[in-house]
CSV table of C-alpha atoms and ligand atoms in Angstrom, one decimal:
chain,number,residue,atom,x,y,z
J,1,MET,CA,-0.1,0.1,-0.1
J,2,ARG,CA,2.8,1.9,0.9
J,3,SER,CA,4.7,2.3,-2.7
J,4,THR,CA,1.1,2.3,-4.1
J,5,ARG,CA,0.7,5.3,-2.4
J,6,TRP,CA,3.9,6.8,-3.5
J,7,LYS,CA,3.1,6.4,-7.0
J,8,ALA,CA,-0.2,7.6,-6.6
J,9,ALA,CA,1.2,10.5,-5.3
J,10,SER,CA,4.7,11.6,-3.9
J,11,ARG,CA,6.9,14.9,-3.6
J,12,ALA,CA,10.8,15.2,-3.7
J,13,ALA,CA,12.4,18.3,-3.0
J,14,ILE,CA,15.8,18.0,-2.6
J,15,ALA,CA,17.8,21.4,-0.7
J,16,LEU,CA,20.8,22.0,-1.7
J,17,ALA,CA,23.3,24.0,-0.9
J,18,GLY,CA,26.9,24.6,-1.8
J,19,ALA,CA,29.8,26.6,-2.4
J,20,GLY,CA,30.6,25.4,-5.8
J,21,ALA,CA,28.9,26.5,-9.4
J,22,LEU,CA,25.8,24.0,-10.9
J,23,ALA,CA,27.6,22.3,-13.7
J,24,ALA,CA,24.0,21.0,-16.1
J,25,GLY,CA,24.6,18.0,-17.0
J,26,MET,CA,26.5,16.2,-14.2
J,27,ALA,CA,25.0,14.1,-12.2
J,28,LEU,CA,23.3,14.9,-8.6
J,29,PHE,CA,23.7,13.1,-5.6
J,30,VAL,CA,22.0,14.0,-2.8
J,31,THR,CA,21.9,12.4,1.1
J,32,ALA,CA,20.0,13.4,4.2
J,33,PRO,CA,22.7,14.2,7.0
J,34,ALA,CA,21.1,13.1,10.2
J,35,SER,CA,21.1,16.7,10.7
J,36,ALA,CA,18.2,17.7,8.3
J,37,GLY,CA,15.8,19.3,9.9
J,38,THR,CA,17.3,18.5,13.8
J,39,THR,CA,19.3,21.3,13.4
J,40,LEU,CA,18.3,25.6,13.1
J,41,GLY,CA,21.2,25.6,9.6
J,42,ALA,CA,20.5,22.0,8.2
J,43,SER,CA,16.6,22.6,8.0
J,44,ALA,CA,16.8,26.3,7.2
J,45,ALA,CA,18.8,24.8,4.0
J,46,GLU,CA,16.3,22.6,3.5
J,47,LYS,CA,14.1,25.9,2.9
J,48,GLY,CA,17.3,27.0,0.6
J,49,ARG,CA,18.1,29.9,3.6
J,50,TYR,CA,20.6,30.1,6.5
J,51,PHE,CA,20.7,30.3,9.6
J,52,GLY,CA,23.1,32.6,11.1
J,53,THR,CA,24.5,34.1,13.7
J,54,ALA,CA,26.6,36.8,15.5
J,55,VAL,CA,30.4,35.4,16.2
J,56,ALA,CA,32.7,37.1,19.5
J,57,GLY,CA,36.0,35.9,18.3
J,58,PHE,CA,37.0,35.6,22.2
J,59,LYS,CA,34.1,32.9,22.6
J,60,LEU,CA,35.4,30.6,20.4
J,61,SER,CA,38.0,29.1,22.6
J,62,ASP,CA,35.1,28.3,24.7
J,63,SER,CA,33.5,24.8,24.0
J,64,ALA,CA,30.2,25.0,24.8
J,65,TYR,CA,29.7,28.1,22.6
J,66,THR,CA,31.4,26.4,20.0
J,67,THR,CA,29.4,23.3,20.3
J,68,ILE,CA,26.5,25.3,20.0
J,69,LEU,CA,27.6,27.3,17.1
J,70,ASN,CA,29.4,24.6,15.1
J,71,ARG,CA,26.1,21.8,15.6
J,72,GLU,CA,23.4,24.7,14.9
J,73,PHE,CA,24.6,27.8,12.5
J,74,ASN,CA,25.6,27.5,8.3
J,75,SER,CA,26.3,31.6,8.5
J,76,VAL,CA,28.0,33.5,10.7
J,77,THR,CA,28.5,37.4,11.6
J,78,ALA,CA,31.4,39.4,13.3
J,79,GLU,CA,30.1,40.8,16.5
J,80,ASN,CA,32.3,43.2,16.1
J,81,GLU,CA,36.0,41.8,14.8
J,82,MET,CA,35.2,43.7,10.8
J,83,LYS,CA,34.4,46.6,12.3
J,84,MET,CA,36.4,49.7,11.4
J,85,ASN,CA,37.9,50.2,14.3
J,86,ALA,CA,39.3,47.3,14.5
J,87,THR,CA,40.2,46.4,11.3
J,88,GLU,CA,42.2,50.3,10.6
J,89,PRO,CA,42.9,51.2,14.2
J,90,GLN,CA,46.2,53.4,12.7
J,91,GLN,CA,45.1,55.1,9.1
J,92,ASN,CA,46.4,52.9,6.6
J,93,GLN,CA,47.6,49.7,9.0
J,94,PHE,CA,45.1,47.1,8.8
J,95,SER,CA,44.5,44.7,11.6
J,96,TYR,CA,42.5,41.3,10.3
J,97,GLY,CA,43.6,39.0,13.5
J,98,ALA,CA,41.0,38.7,14.5
J,99,ALA,CA,38.5,38.8,12.1
J,100,ASP,CA,39.8,35.8,10.0
J,101,GLN,CA,40.0,33.5,13.1
J,102,ILE,CA,36.8,34.1,12.3
J,103,VAL,CA,36.6,33.7,9.0
J,104,ASN,CA,38.5,30.4,9.3
J,105,HIS,CA,36.4,28.8,12.1
J,106,ALA,CA,33.4,30.0,9.9
J,107,ARG,CA,34.5,28.4,6.5
J,108,SER,CA,36.6,25.4,7.6
J,109,ARG,CA,33.5,24.5,8.9
J,110,GLY,CA,32.0,25.0,5.3
J,111,MET,CA,29.8,28.0,6.7
J,112,SER,CA,29.1,30.8,5.4
J,113,VAL,CA,30.0,34.4,6.5
J,114,ARG,CA,28.2,38.2,6.4
J,115,GLY,CA,30.9,40.6,6.5
J,116,HIS,CA,29.7,44.0,9.2
J,117,THR,CA,30.2,46.3,8.5
J,118,LEU,CA,32.8,48.9,5.7
J,119,ALA,CA,31.0,52.2,6.9
J,120,TRP,CA,29.8,52.5,10.0
J,121,HIS,CA,29.5,56.8,12.4
J,122,SER,CA,30.1,54.4,15.2
J,123,GLN,CA,33.0,52.3,16.1
J,124,GLN,CA,34.8,54.7,14.2
J,125,PRO,CA,38.8,54.8,15.6
J,126,GLY,CA,39.8,57.9,17.0
J,127,TRP,CA,41.9,59.1,14.3
J,128,MET,CA,38.5,58.9,11.6
J,129,GLU,CA,36.5,60.0,14.7
J,130,SER,CA,37.9,63.2,14.1
J,131,MET,CA,38.1,64.1,10.7
J,132,SER,CA,36.4,66.0,8.7
J,133,GLY,CA,35.5,66.1,4.6
J,134,SER,CA,37.4,65.1,1.8
J,135,ALA,CA,39.6,64.2,3.9
J,136,LEU,CA,37.1,61.8,5.6
J,137,ARG,CA,35.9,60.7,2.2
J,138,GLN,CA,38.6,59.6,0.9
J,139,ALA,CA,39.7,57.7,4.3
J,140,MET,CA,36.1,56.2,3.8
J,141,LEU,CA,36.3,55.2,0.2
J,142,ASN,CA,40.0,53.4,0.7
J,143,HIS,CA,39.2,51.9,4.5
J,144,VAL,CA,36.4,50.1,1.9
J,145,THR,CA,38.7,49.1,-0.6
J,146,GLN,CA,41.0,48.1,1.4
J,147,VAL,CA,39.1,45.1,3.9
J,148,ALA,CA,36.8,44.6,1.2
J,149,THR,CA,39.0,43.5,-1.4
J,150,HIS,CA,41.2,41.4,1.3
J,151,PHE,CA,38.1,39.6,2.5
J,152,ARG,CA,37.2,39.3,-1.4
J,153,GLY,CA,36.0,36.0,-2.0
J,154,ARG,CA,35.8,34.7,1.8
J,155,VAL,CA,32.1,37.1,2.3
J,156,VAL,CA,29.4,36.1,0.6
J,157,ALA,CA,27.3,39.2,1.5
J,158,TRP,CA,28.7,43.1,3.1
J,159,ASP,CA,27.1,45.1,5.1
J,160,VAL,CA,28.5,48.1,2.8
J,161,VAL,CA,27.1,50.8,4.6
J,162,ASN,CA,25.0,50.2,8.2
J,163,GLU,CA,22.5,53.1,10.0
J,164,ALA,CA,22.9,55.5,8.4
J,165,PHE,CA,19.5,57.3,8.6
J,166,ALA,CA,18.0,59.3,11.4
J,167,ASP,CA,15.5,57.9,14.1
J,168,GLY,CA,11.9,59.6,14.6
J,169,SER,CA,9.7,61.0,12.0
J,170,SER,CA,12.5,62.7,9.8
J,171,GLY,CA,12.8,59.8,7.3
J,172,GLY,CA,16.1,61.2,6.6
J,173,ARG,CA,19.8,60.5,6.4
J,174,ARG,CA,21.0,60.7,10.3
J,175,ASP,CA,24.0,63.8,11.4
J,176,SER,CA,27.4,61.7,11.0
J,177,ASN,CA,30.6,62.9,10.0
J,178,LEU,CA,30.6,60.6,7.1
J,179,GLN,CA,27.2,62.3,5.9
J,180,ARG,CA,29.0,65.5,6.0
J,181,THR,CA,31.3,64.7,3.7
J,182,GLY,CA,27.3,64.7,1.3
J,183,ASN,CA,24.7,63.3,0.7
J,184,ASP,CA,25.9,60.5,-1.8
J,185,TRP,CA,28.6,59.1,0.2
J,186,ILE,CA,26.5,56.1,1.0
J,187,GLU,CA,26.4,55.1,-2.8
J,188,ALA,CA,30.3,55.5,-3.2
J,189,ALA,CA,30.8,53.3,-0.2
J,190,PHE,CA,28.9,50.5,-2.7
J,191,ARG,CA,30.8,51.4,-6.0
J,192,ALA,CA,33.5,51.0,-4.5
J,193,ALA,CA,32.9,47.6,-2.6
J,194,ARG,CA,31.8,47.1,-5.3
J,195,ALA,CA,35.0,47.1,-6.9
J,196,ALA,CA,37.1,46.2,-4.7
J,197,ASP,CA,35.0,42.2,-4.7
J,198,PRO,CA,32.7,42.3,-7.5
J,199,GLY,CA,31.2,39.0,-6.4
J,200,ALA,CA,29.8,39.3,-2.7
J,201,LYS,CA,26.6,41.7,-2.2
J,202,LEU,CA,26.0,43.8,-1.0
J,203,CYS,CA,23.2,45.2,1.4
J,204,TYR,CA,22.7,48.8,3.5
J,205,ASN,CA,21.8,47.5,7.3
J,206,ASP,CA,20.0,49.1,9.8
J,207,TYR,CA,17.6,48.8,13.4
J,208,ASN,CA,13.8,50.2,13.6
J,209,THR,CA,13.1,50.3,9.8
J,210,ASP,CA,10.7,46.5,10.6
J,211,ASN,CA,7.8,48.5,11.1
J,212,TRP,CA,6.4,49.5,7.4
J,213,THR,CA,4.4,52.8,8.4
J,214,HIS,CA,7.6,53.9,10.4
J,215,ALA,CA,9.4,57.4,8.6
J,216,LYS,CA,13.1,55.4,8.6
J,217,THR,CA,11.9,52.5,6.9
J,218,GLN,CA,9.9,54.1,4.4
J,219,GLY,CA,13.7,56.5,3.7
J,220,VAL,CA,15.7,53.3,3.1
J,221,TYR,CA,12.8,52.4,1.1
J,222,ASN,CA,12.7,55.0,-0.8
J,223,MET,CA,17.1,55.3,-0.7
J,224,VAL,CA,16.8,51.2,-2.0
J,225,ARG,CA,14.7,52.4,-5.1
J,226,ASP,CA,16.5,54.7,-6.1
J,227,PHE,CA,19.5,53.5,-6.2
J,228,LYS,CA,18.1,50.7,-8.0
J,229,ALA,CA,16.8,53.5,-10.4
J,230,ARG,CA,20.3,55.4,-10.9
J,231,GLY,CA,22.1,51.5,-11.4
J,232,VAL,CA,24.3,52.1,-7.8
J,233,PRO,CA,24.8,48.8,-7.1
J,234,ILE,CA,23.2,47.3,-4.8
J,235,ASP,CA,21.4,43.9,-3.8
J,236,CYS,CA,20.1,43.3,-0.3
J,237,VAL,CA,18.7,45.2,2.6
J,238,GLY,CA,19.6,44.0,6.1
J,239,PHE,CA,17.0,43.7,9.1
J,240,GLN,CA,18.4,44.8,12.3
J,241,SER,CA,15.0,43.6,13.6
J,242,HIS,CA,16.5,43.9,17.5
J,243,PHE,CA,12.5,43.7,18.8
J,244,ASN,CA,12.3,44.5,22.0
J,245,ASN,CA,9.4,46.4,24.4
J,246,ASP,CA,10.3,50.3,22.9
J,247,SER,CA,10.4,49.1,19.6
J,248,PRO,CA,7.7,45.8,18.9
J,249,TYR,CA,7.4,42.8,16.7
J,250,VAL,CA,4.6,44.3,14.4
J,251,SER,CA,2.4,42.4,12.4
J,252,ASN,CA,3.1,44.5,8.8
J,253,TYR,CA,7.6,42.9,9.6
J,254,ARG,CA,6.1,40.6,6.1
J,255,THR,CA,5.0,43.2,4.2
J,256,THR,CA,8.3,45.5,4.7
J,257,LEU,CA,10.5,42.3,3.8
J,258,SER,CA,8.0,42.2,0.4
J,259,SER,CA,8.0,45.1,-0.2
J,260,PHE,CA,11.8,46.2,0.1
J,261,ALA,CA,12.2,42.8,-2.0
J,262,ALA,CA,9.6,43.9,-5.3
J,263,LEU,CA,12.7,46.5,-5.4
J,264,GLY,CA,14.6,43.5,-7.0
J,265,VAL,CA,17.0,43.1,-3.8
J,266,ASP,CA,17.7,40.1,-1.3
J,267,VAL,CA,16.5,41.0,2.2
J,268,GLN,CA,18.0,39.4,5.4
J,269,ILE,CA,17.3,39.6,9.3
J,270,THR,CA,20.4,40.6,9.7
J,271,GLU,CA,20.9,41.0,14.3
J,272,LEU,CA,17.6,39.1,15.5
J,273,ASP,CA,17.4,39.6,19.5
J,274,ILE,CA,13.5,39.5,21.1
J,275,GLN,CA,13.4,40.7,24.6
J,276,GLY,CA,12.1,38.3,27.0
J,277,ALA,CA,11.9,35.5,23.4
J,278,SER,CA,8.4,34.5,22.9
J,279,ALA,CA,8.4,31.5,21.3
J,280,ASN,CA,5.7,33.1,18.8
J,281,THR,CA,7.3,36.1,17.9
J,282,TYR,CA,10.6,34.3,16.6
J,283,ARG,CA,7.9,31.8,14.9
J,284,SER,CA,6.2,35.0,13.5
J,285,VAL,CA,9.7,35.6,12.5
J,286,VAL,CA,10.7,33.2,9.8
J,287,GLU,CA,7.5,32.6,9.1
J,288,ASP,CA,8.1,36.2,7.8
J,289,CYS,CA,11.6,35.1,6.7
J,290,LEU,CA,9.7,31.5,5.2
J,291,ALA,CA,7.0,33.8,3.0
J,292,VAL,CA,9.6,35.9,1.0
J,293,ALA,CA,10.9,34.4,-1.7
J,294,ARG,CA,13.4,36.6,-1.8
J,295,CYS,CA,14.5,36.7,2.5
J,296,ASN,CA,17.4,33.8,2.1
J,297,GLY,CA,18.5,34.5,5.5
J,298,ILE,CA,18.0,35.2,9.5
J,299,THR,CA,21.1,35.7,12.0
J,300,VAL,CA,20.2,35.8,15.6
J,301,TRP,CA,22.7,38.5,17.0
J,302,GLY,CA,24.7,35.2,19.5
J,303,ILE,CA,24.1,31.7,20.8
J,304,ARG,CA,23.2,32.4,24.9
J,305,ASP,CA,21.7,35.4,26.5
J,306,SER,CA,24.9,35.7,28.3
J,307,ASP,CA,25.7,36.2,25.0
J,308,SER,CA,24.5,39.1,24.0
J,309,TRP,CA,24.4,42.1,23.9
J,310,ARG,CA,21.1,43.0,26.0
J,311,ALA,CA,21.5,39.1,28.0
J,312,SER,CA,19.8,41.1,31.0
J,313,GLN,CA,16.3,40.5,28.1
J,314,THR,CA,17.7,37.4,27.5
J,315,PRO,CA,16.2,37.7,24.2
J,316,LEU,CA,18.5,34.5,22.6
J,317,LEU,CA,17.8,31.4,21.3
J,318,PHE,CA,19.0,28.8,24.1
J,319,ASN,CA,19.8,30.5,28.5
J,320,ASN,CA,23.2,30.6,29.9
J,321,ASN,CA,24.4,26.9,30.2
J,322,GLY,CA,23.8,26.4,26.1
J,323,SER,CA,20.4,24.7,26.8
J,324,LYS,CA,17.2,25.1,24.1
J,325,LYS,CA,15.3,28.0,25.1
J,326,PRO,CA,11.0,27.2,23.5
J,327,ALA,CA,11.9,30.0,20.9
J,328,TYR,CA,14.4,27.9,19.7
J,329,ASP,CA,11.6,25.0,19.2
J,330,ALA,CA,9.9,27.0,18.3
J,331,VAL,CA,12.4,28.5,15.4
J,332,LEU,CA,12.5,24.9,14.3
J,333,ALA,CA,9.3,24.1,14.2
J,334,ALA,CA,8.9,27.0,11.8
J,335,LEU,CA,11.5,25.8,9.6
J,336,ASN,CA,10.8,22.5,9.0
J,337,ASN,CA,7.1,23.4,8.7
J,338,GLY,CA,7.2,26.5,7.0
J,339,THR,CA,7.1,25.8,3.1
J,340,THR,CA,9.0,27.7,0.1
J,341,PRO,CA,7.1,30.2,-1.4
J,342,THR,CA,6.8,29.5,-5.5
J,343,ASP,CA,5.1,32.7,-6.0
J,344,PRO,CA,7.7,36.3,-6.8
J,345,PRO,CA,7.5,38.7,-3.5
J,346,THR,CA,3.8,41.2,-3.6
J,347,ASP,CA,3.4,44.3,-3.9
J,348,PRO,CA,4.5,46.8,-2.0
J,349,PRO,CA,1.7,49.1,-1.3
J,350,THR,CA,3.4,52.0,-2.5
J,351,ASP,CA,4.6,53.1,-5.8
J,352,PRO,CA,5.0,48.9,-7.3
J,353,PRO,CA,9.2,49.1,-8.9
J,354,THR,CA,9.5,47.5,-11.6
J,355,ASP,CA,12.3,45.2,-11.5
J,356,PRO,CA,11.1,41.9,-11.2
J,357,PRO,CA,13.7,39.2,-9.1
J,358,THR,CA,16.2,37.5,-10.2
J,359,ASP,CA,15.6,33.7,-10.8
J,360,PRO,CA,12.4,33.5,-9.3
J,361,PRO,CA,11.3,29.9,-9.8
J,362,THR,CA,10.7,28.3,-13.1
J,363,THR,CA,7.5,26.3,-13.3
J,364,PRO,CA,7.4,24.4,-16.3
J,365,PRO,CA,3.4,22.8,-17.8
J,366,PRO,CA,2.8,19.0,-16.2
J,367,GLY,CA,4.2,16.6,-18.3
J,368,ARG,CA,3.0,13.3,-20.0
J,369,GLY,CA,1.2,11.7,-16.4
J,370,GLY,CA,0.8,15.2,-14.8
J,371,SER,CA,3.9,15.5,-13.1
J,372,THR,CA,5.7,18.6,-12.2
J,373,ALA,CA,9.0,20.0,-11.2
J,374,THR,CA,10.1,23.0,-10.2
J,375,VAL,CA,13.4,24.6,-9.2
J,376,SER,CA,14.2,27.8,-7.4
J,377,THR,CA,17.6,29.0,-6.1
J,378,ASN,CA,18.9,31.6,-4.3
J,379,GLN,CA,22.5,32.1,-5.2
J,380,TRP,CA,25.6,34.1,-4.3
J,381,PRO,CA,29.0,34.5,-5.3
J,382,GLY,CA,30.9,30.7,-4.6
J,383,GLY,CA,27.6,29.5,-3.6
J,384,PHE,CA,24.2,28.8,-4.3
J,385,VAL,CA,20.9,26.6,-2.3
J,386,ALA,CA,19.3,25.5,-4.8
J,387,THR,CA,15.8,23.2,-3.6
J,388,VAL,CA,14.3,21.3,-6.6
J,389,ARG,CA,11.0,19.4,-5.8
J,390,VAL,CA,9.3,17.3,-8.4
J,391,THR,CA,5.5,16.4,-7.8
J,392,ALA,CA,4.6,12.9,-9.5
J,393,GLY,CA,0.9,12.6,-11.6
J,394,PRO,CA,-2.0,10.0,-10.4
J,395,PRO,CA,-0.9,6.3,-12.1
J,396,ALA,CA,-4.4,6.2,-14.1
J,397,LEU,CA,-2.1,9.5,-16.0
J,398,GLY,CA,0.7,6.4,-16.7
J,399,CYS,CA,2.6,8.0,-14.3
J,400,SER,CA,5.9,6.4,-12.9
J,401,PRO,CA,7.6,6.3,-9.4
J,402,VAL,CA,9.9,9.9,-9.0
J,403,SER,CA,13.1,8.9,-9.2
J,404,THR,CA,15.2,10.5,-7.2
J,405,PRO,CA,17.8,12.4,-7.7
J,406,PRO,CA,17.1,13.0,-11.3
J,407,PRO,CA,19.7,10.6,-13.6
J,408,THR,CA,21.1,13.6,-15.2
J,409,GLY,CA,21.0,17.1,-13.5
J,410,PRO,CA,23.7,19.6,-11.4
J,411,SER,CA,26.1,18.8,-9.5
J,412,ALA,CA,27.9,20.9,-6.9
J,413,THR,CA,31.8,21.1,-6.7
J,414,LYS,CA,31.5,21.9,-2.7
J,415,PRO,CA,28.9,21.0,-1.2
J,416,TRP,CA,28.1,22.4,2.7
J,417,SER,CA,24.4,20.7,3.7
J,418,HIS,CA,22.7,18.9,1.3
J,419,THR,CA,19.1,17.6,1.8
J,420,LEU,CA,16.6,15.1,0.9
J,421,ALA,CA,13.0,15.5,1.5
J,422,ARG,CA,10.2,13.4,1.1
J,423,THR,CA,6.5,13.8,1.9
J,424,ALA,CA,3.4,11.6,0.7
J,425,LEU,CA,0.0,12.7,-0.4
J,426,PRO,CA,-3.0,12.1,0.0
J,427,ALA,CA,-4.1,9.3,-2.4
J,428,THR,CA,-6.9,11.3,-4.6
C,501,G2I,O1,24.4,47.3,19.6
C,501,G2I,C1,24.1,46.4,18.8
C,501,G2I,C2,23.8,45.8,16.9
C,501,G2I,C3,23.2,47.0,16.6
C,501,G2I,N1,23.0,47.1,15.1
C,501,G2I,C4,24.9,47.4,14.7
C,501,G2I,C5,26.0,46.0,15.7
C,501,G2I,O2,26.9,46.5,15.5
C,501,G2I,C6,25.9,46.4,16.8
C,501,G2I,O3,26.7,45.3,17.9
C,501,G2I,C7,26.8,45.8,19.2
C,501,G2I,C8,28.0,44.3,19.5
C,501,G2I,O4,26.9,43.4,20.3
C,501,G2I,C9,28.6,44.7,20.9
C,501,G2I,O5,29.3,43.9,21.8
C,501,G2I,O6,27.9,46.8,18.6
C,501,G2I,C10,28.5,47.4,20.1
C,501,G2I,C11,29.3,48.6,19.4
C,501,G2I,O7,30.0,48.5,18.3
C,501,G2I,C12,29.0,46.2,20.6
C,501,G2I,O8,29.4,47.0,21.8
C,501,G2I,C13,30.6,46.8,22.0
C,501,G2I,C14,31.4,47.8,23.0
C,501,G2I,O9,31.0,48.9,22.9
C,501,G2I,C15,32.8,48.0,23.8
C,501,G2I,O10,32.7,48.9,24.2
C,501,G2I,C16,33.4,46.8,23.8
C,501,G2I,O11,34.6,46.9,23.3
C,501,G2I,O12,31.5,45.9,22.4
C,501,G2I,C17,33.2,46.1,22.5
C,501,G2I,C18,33.4,44.2,22.5
C,501,G2I,O13,33.1,43.6,22.9
């Protein structure tokens, strides 16, 4: 009966993540690792996404910390080690030791790396804080160029510019020494980053941009729309998503994510933490990301509550002794229950953009016997997550059982995660 049921209607979904290019015509070998569906990273990969965490370099010697890091996460952001004060403590004297340690730890274990951050009004080295005008502009661009060049090929996405918009009702830029060099400082930074590392995704990253109705959200949205219209190289927008009682999660968060995605950029949740770690709120955030095709990853801002910049708010997924909290279970369940959308992002509430997202899922017409296959990808320089979904037709139409993996197809040269899942459908 079971095989009849499989013949009658079955689905095979393959989520394949790798660090190599898809090569047509080669065999696709897919195995199911033991961790599939049981860790945040593996479950996110099954949905074509990553699940990352901020990492503090000095904690890599803490085995309790690295045990969780290595088991659960497949993306890493340096919490402080790539900031301007860390990488260029003296002008034109670059210091990469602490950042390289994190990058090497991640990449040697198959985790991807988000770069944070190339240009920011905060955490500047002292020599830069006291600069202004064209000298500061040149120093900032040199910093972007040097740091992006150093990490070229090892960082999949950069927060090129961080937190450049003002809080409150203005919807405009934040005053800073960088802003005072001219309103075009952000696009200048993006162009320098693109020239230095053409393969990296280039993101704008900010906080309190989660509520679609907020002026700050609209200000960033208008900048990204303008950049896309004028060809300024921007690929993604990071939503820090530090949720707390003063800046809570709101149900229009999904609208925010989908509206930005509809501009033709990826969206990423880059620094997630939630005061009190409500399981329901964490679940909603994950469901919102999964509902938006171009939301390609979630990063939590630390592992255990004691690792958080807001430790007293207990905002993370693991408690101080490393045990999983209810929020962890909610996130894992949401990742496992979620579906990868095949629809394009929804139109934004205002001023729908014209750029279609790249790499939309393709849905061919049903073949003989009603079988269908869809392929969707999330790609970044040097890596990808491909999801292949095959749906078999009813036996009455002469369909044979689904063969998985397909006899010919793509291969990964350096896969870091590949999983196979089958879901039996009710007999029709
Ligand atoms: O403030 C939370 C985050 C908001 N978005 C940008 C992120 O880069 C930022 O991260 C936090 C880190 O979690 C903190 O760890 O950024 C802070 C400022 O860079 C970090 O705090 C700093 C302290 O201010 C320093 O005193 C300390 O030396 O961490 C440093 C390293 O522990």
